[in-house]
Amino acid sequence: MSRVLTALQPSGVLHIGNYLGAIQPFVELQTGNENFLFIVDYHAITVPQKPEELRRNILFAAATYLAAGVDPEKTVLFQQSAVAEHTELAWILNCVAHMGELERMIQYKEKARGKGESVTVGLFDYPVLMAADILLYDTDIVPVGEDQKQHVELARDLAQRFNKRFGEVFVMPKPQIRKQGARIMALDDPSAKMSKSAASEKSYLSLMDDAQTVEKKIRSAVTDATGLANLQTLCTLLTGKTVKQIETMYQGKNEPFKQDLAAAVTALLTPLQQKVNAYLQDEAALKRTLDAGAERARTIAAKKMERVRKAIGVQL
Ligand code: TYM
């Protein structure tokens, strides 16, 4: 039995890249492992958030995970901010992490671009909080998309450095990255990864898009060599057909391919959306689920922090 852990930001839109890169692989690992999934609201505030929107997005994220098959009996499902040990451990790891290694983080460099001196300390420090998220629970496996690999590697480096200095306190986590689907590209620009922060809504398939919108977005998707490969990846993951089979079936037939792909996307999304909406009907139940998860997480996290405090010498 392994400890499996992943987390996603509550950013309002979850796209099919988030689903195929992280949510689905996590759900597949649920049986037979010890699982942790949480909503990283303290990562979300590294960029400005409207409080009422953030609150709604947290509930929406919880509803989406449950709809996608996360089972609170098998998975400790909670909000990051409800377990204070995450930020506490982040502070201690701040004192182990080097400025240089954080400056090398690709995501930081991308997000800081153009912000000059006004880039927030939180955005810079974000990977250290993520390392704390992972190391707090003695995590073995971290299913993530390709873009988070560098952050998981940083968590490994920090664990190793800490252990060398203070003794074997942390377990070494491993990123688990799918061969296919770990980097779904933008529909309108296959040289960029699919992202909710893209300028155009046409670039991503939201998990809440209706059939018409899905069809429109896929119809206008770029089909140069990389664009087509990206659509084939989506089709493979959604239908179980191999790329070879897809190529033979649709040789030179982009329109029918796009129609069938849109149908496959909608076949995934329609039942998912019905479930999301049903969960959102009962906010109190969602909150109860998250609170119960936080309580379980807190017990484990508190024990770990006691060990960390002892190791560094602050526990008298
Ligand atoms: P976030 O919220 O940006 O993304 C959530 C997950 O979705 C994956 N993903 C993709 N996969 C395939 N194709 C894409 N185009 C695509 N875009 C996003 C991401 O790789 C991620 O797995 N820092 C993290 C959240 C986090 C975390 C953690 C993850 C915080 N603490 C601890 C694992 C363990 C983030 O912002 O992901």
GROMACS .gro file of N, CA, C and O in nm, residues 9 42-48 102 105 107-113 115 118-129 151:
model
  124
    9GLN      N    1  -0.572   2.359  -0.767
    9GLN     CA    2  -0.616   2.492  -0.725
    9GLN      C    3  -0.764   2.511  -0.753
    9GLN      O    4  -0.813   2.466  -0.856
   42TYR      N    5  -0.466   2.812  -0.045
   42TYR     CA    6  -0.354   2.904  -0.016
   42TYR      C    7  -0.258   2.916  -0.134
   42TYR      O    8  -0.182   3.012  -0.142
   43HIS      N    9  -0.260   2.821  -0.225
   43HIS     CA   10  -0.186   2.841  -0.350
   43HIS      C   11  -0.263   2.938  -0.440
   43HIS      O   12  -0.204   3.020  -0.509
   44ALA      N   13  -0.396   2.926  -0.437
   44ALA     CA   14  -0.478   3.012  -0.524
   44ALA      C   15  -0.457   3.160  -0.494
   44ALA      O   16  -0.458   3.244  -0.584
   45ILE      N   17  -0.435   3.195  -0.363
   45ILE     CA   18  -0.424   3.338  -0.332
   45ILE      C   19  -0.285   3.397  -0.365
   45ILE      O   20  -0.259   3.512  -0.334
   46THR      N   21  -0.199   3.318  -0.430
   46THR     CA   22  -0.073   3.377  -0.477
   46THR      C   23  -0.100   3.473  -0.593
   46THR      O   24  -0.012   3.549  -0.632
   47VAL      N   25  -0.220   3.465  -0.650
   47VAL     CA   26  -0.266   3.571  -0.742
   47VAL      C   27  -0.398   3.624  -0.684
   47VAL      O   28  -0.467   3.551  -0.614
   48PRO      N   29  -0.433   3.751  -0.711
   48PRO     CA   30  -0.549   3.810  -0.645
   48PRO      C   31  -0.678   3.729  -0.667
   48PRO      O   32  -0.703   3.683  -0.779
  102LEU      N   33   1.460   2.829  -0.630
  102LEU     CA   34   1.324   2.880  -0.654
  102LEU      C   35   1.321   2.971  -0.777
  102LEU      O   36   1.224   2.973  -0.852
  105MET      N   37   1.250   2.793  -1.105
  105MET     CA   38   1.121   2.727  -1.131
  105MET      C   39   1.054   2.788  -1.255
  105MET      O   40   1.029   2.909  -1.260
  107GLN      N   41   0.751   2.765  -1.377
  107GLN     CA   42   0.620   2.825  -1.360
  107GLN      C   43   0.632   2.965  -1.297
  107GLN      O   44   0.561   3.057  -1.335
  108TYR      N   45   0.724   2.979  -1.203
  108TYR     CA   46   0.745   3.110  -1.141
  108TYR      C   47   0.792   3.210  -1.247
  108TYR      O   48   0.740   3.323  -1.256
  109LYS      N   49   0.887   3.167  -1.327
  109LYS     CA   50   0.942   3.258  -1.428
  109LYS      C   51   0.831   3.304  -1.525
  109LYS      O   52   0.822   3.420  -1.560
  110GLU      N   53   0.744   3.207  -1.561
  110GLU     CA   54   0.634   3.241  -1.653
  110GLU      C   55   0.536   3.338  -1.588
  110GLU      O   56   0.494   3.435  -1.648
  111LYS      N   57   0.501   3.308  -1.463
  111LYS     CA   58   0.398   3.390  -1.397
  111LYS      C   59   0.451   3.525  -1.354
  111LYS      O   60   0.374   3.619  -1.338
  112ALA      N   61   0.583   3.534  -1.331
  112ALA     CA   62   0.641   3.659  -1.283
  112ALA      C   63   0.672   3.755  -1.398
  112ALA      O   64   0.690   3.874  -1.377
  113ARG      N   65   0.673   3.698  -1.518
  113ARG     CA   66   0.711   3.778  -1.635
  113ARG      C   67   0.625   3.904  -1.645
  113ARG      O   68   0.503   3.898  -1.634
  115LYS      N   69   0.591   4.137  -1.436
  115LYS     CA   70   0.544   4.195  -1.309
  115LYS      C   71   0.653   4.277  -1.239
  115LYS      O   72   0.624   4.350  -1.145
  118SER      N   73   0.699   4.407  -0.847
  118SER     CA   74   0.575   4.391  -0.772
  118SER      C   75   0.527   4.246  -0.765
  118SER      O   76   0.418   4.219  -0.716
  119VAL      N   77   0.607   4.153  -0.817
  119VAL     CA   78   0.568   4.012  -0.805
  119VAL      C   79   0.563   3.975  -0.656
  119VAL      O   80   0.647   4.018  -0.578
  120THR      N   81   0.459   3.899  -0.616
  120THR     CA   82   0.443   3.875  -0.472
  120THR      C   83   0.540   3.769  -0.422
  120THR      O   84   0.584   3.680  -0.497
  121VAL      N   85   0.572   3.780  -0.294
  121VAL     CA   86   0.657   3.681  -0.229
  121VAL      C   87   0.588   3.544  -0.233
  121VAL      O   88   0.651   3.440  -0.248
  122GLY      N   89   0.455   3.545  -0.223
  122GLY     CA   90   0.377   3.421  -0.225
  122GLY      C   91   0.397   3.343  -0.355
  122GLY      O   92   0.412   3.221  -0.354
  123LEU      N   93   0.398   3.415  -0.466
  123LEU     CA   94   0.415   3.348  -0.595
  123LEU      C   95   0.553   3.282  -0.603
  123LEU      O   96   0.569   3.172  -0.654
  124PHE      N   97   0.652   3.352  -0.549
  124PHE     CA   98   0.789   3.300  -0.549
  124PHE      C   99   0.799   3.177  -0.459
  124PHE      O  100   0.864   3.077  -0.492
  125ASP      N  101   0.728   3.181  -0.348
  125ASP     CA  102   0.741   3.078  -0.244
  125ASP      C  103   0.648   2.959  -0.265
  125ASP      O  104   0.658   2.858  -0.196
  126TYR      N  105   0.560   2.971  -0.361
  126TYR     CA  106   0.457   2.871  -0.391
  126TYR      C  107   0.510   2.726  -0.394
  126TYR      O  108   0.452   2.637  -0.333
  127PRO      N  109   0.626   2.700  -0.459
  127PRO     CA  110   0.673   2.560  -0.463
  127PRO      C  111   0.714   2.506  -0.325
  127PRO      O  112   0.711   2.385  -0.305
  128VAL      N  113   0.748   2.594  -0.233
  128VAL     CA  114   0.786   2.548  -0.099
  128VAL      C  115   0.660   2.504  -0.023
  128VAL      O  116   0.660   2.402   0.046
  129LEU      N  117   0.553   2.579  -0.040
  129LEU     CA  118   0.426   2.537   0.020
  129LEU      C  119   0.383   2.402  -0.039
  129LEU      O  120   0.334   2.313   0.031
  151HIS      N  121   0.823   2.092  -0.965
  151HIS     CA  122   0.789   2.123  -0.825
  151HIS      C  123   0.801   1.999  -0.736
  151HIS      O  124   0.843   2.009  -0.621
   0.00000   0.00000   0.00000
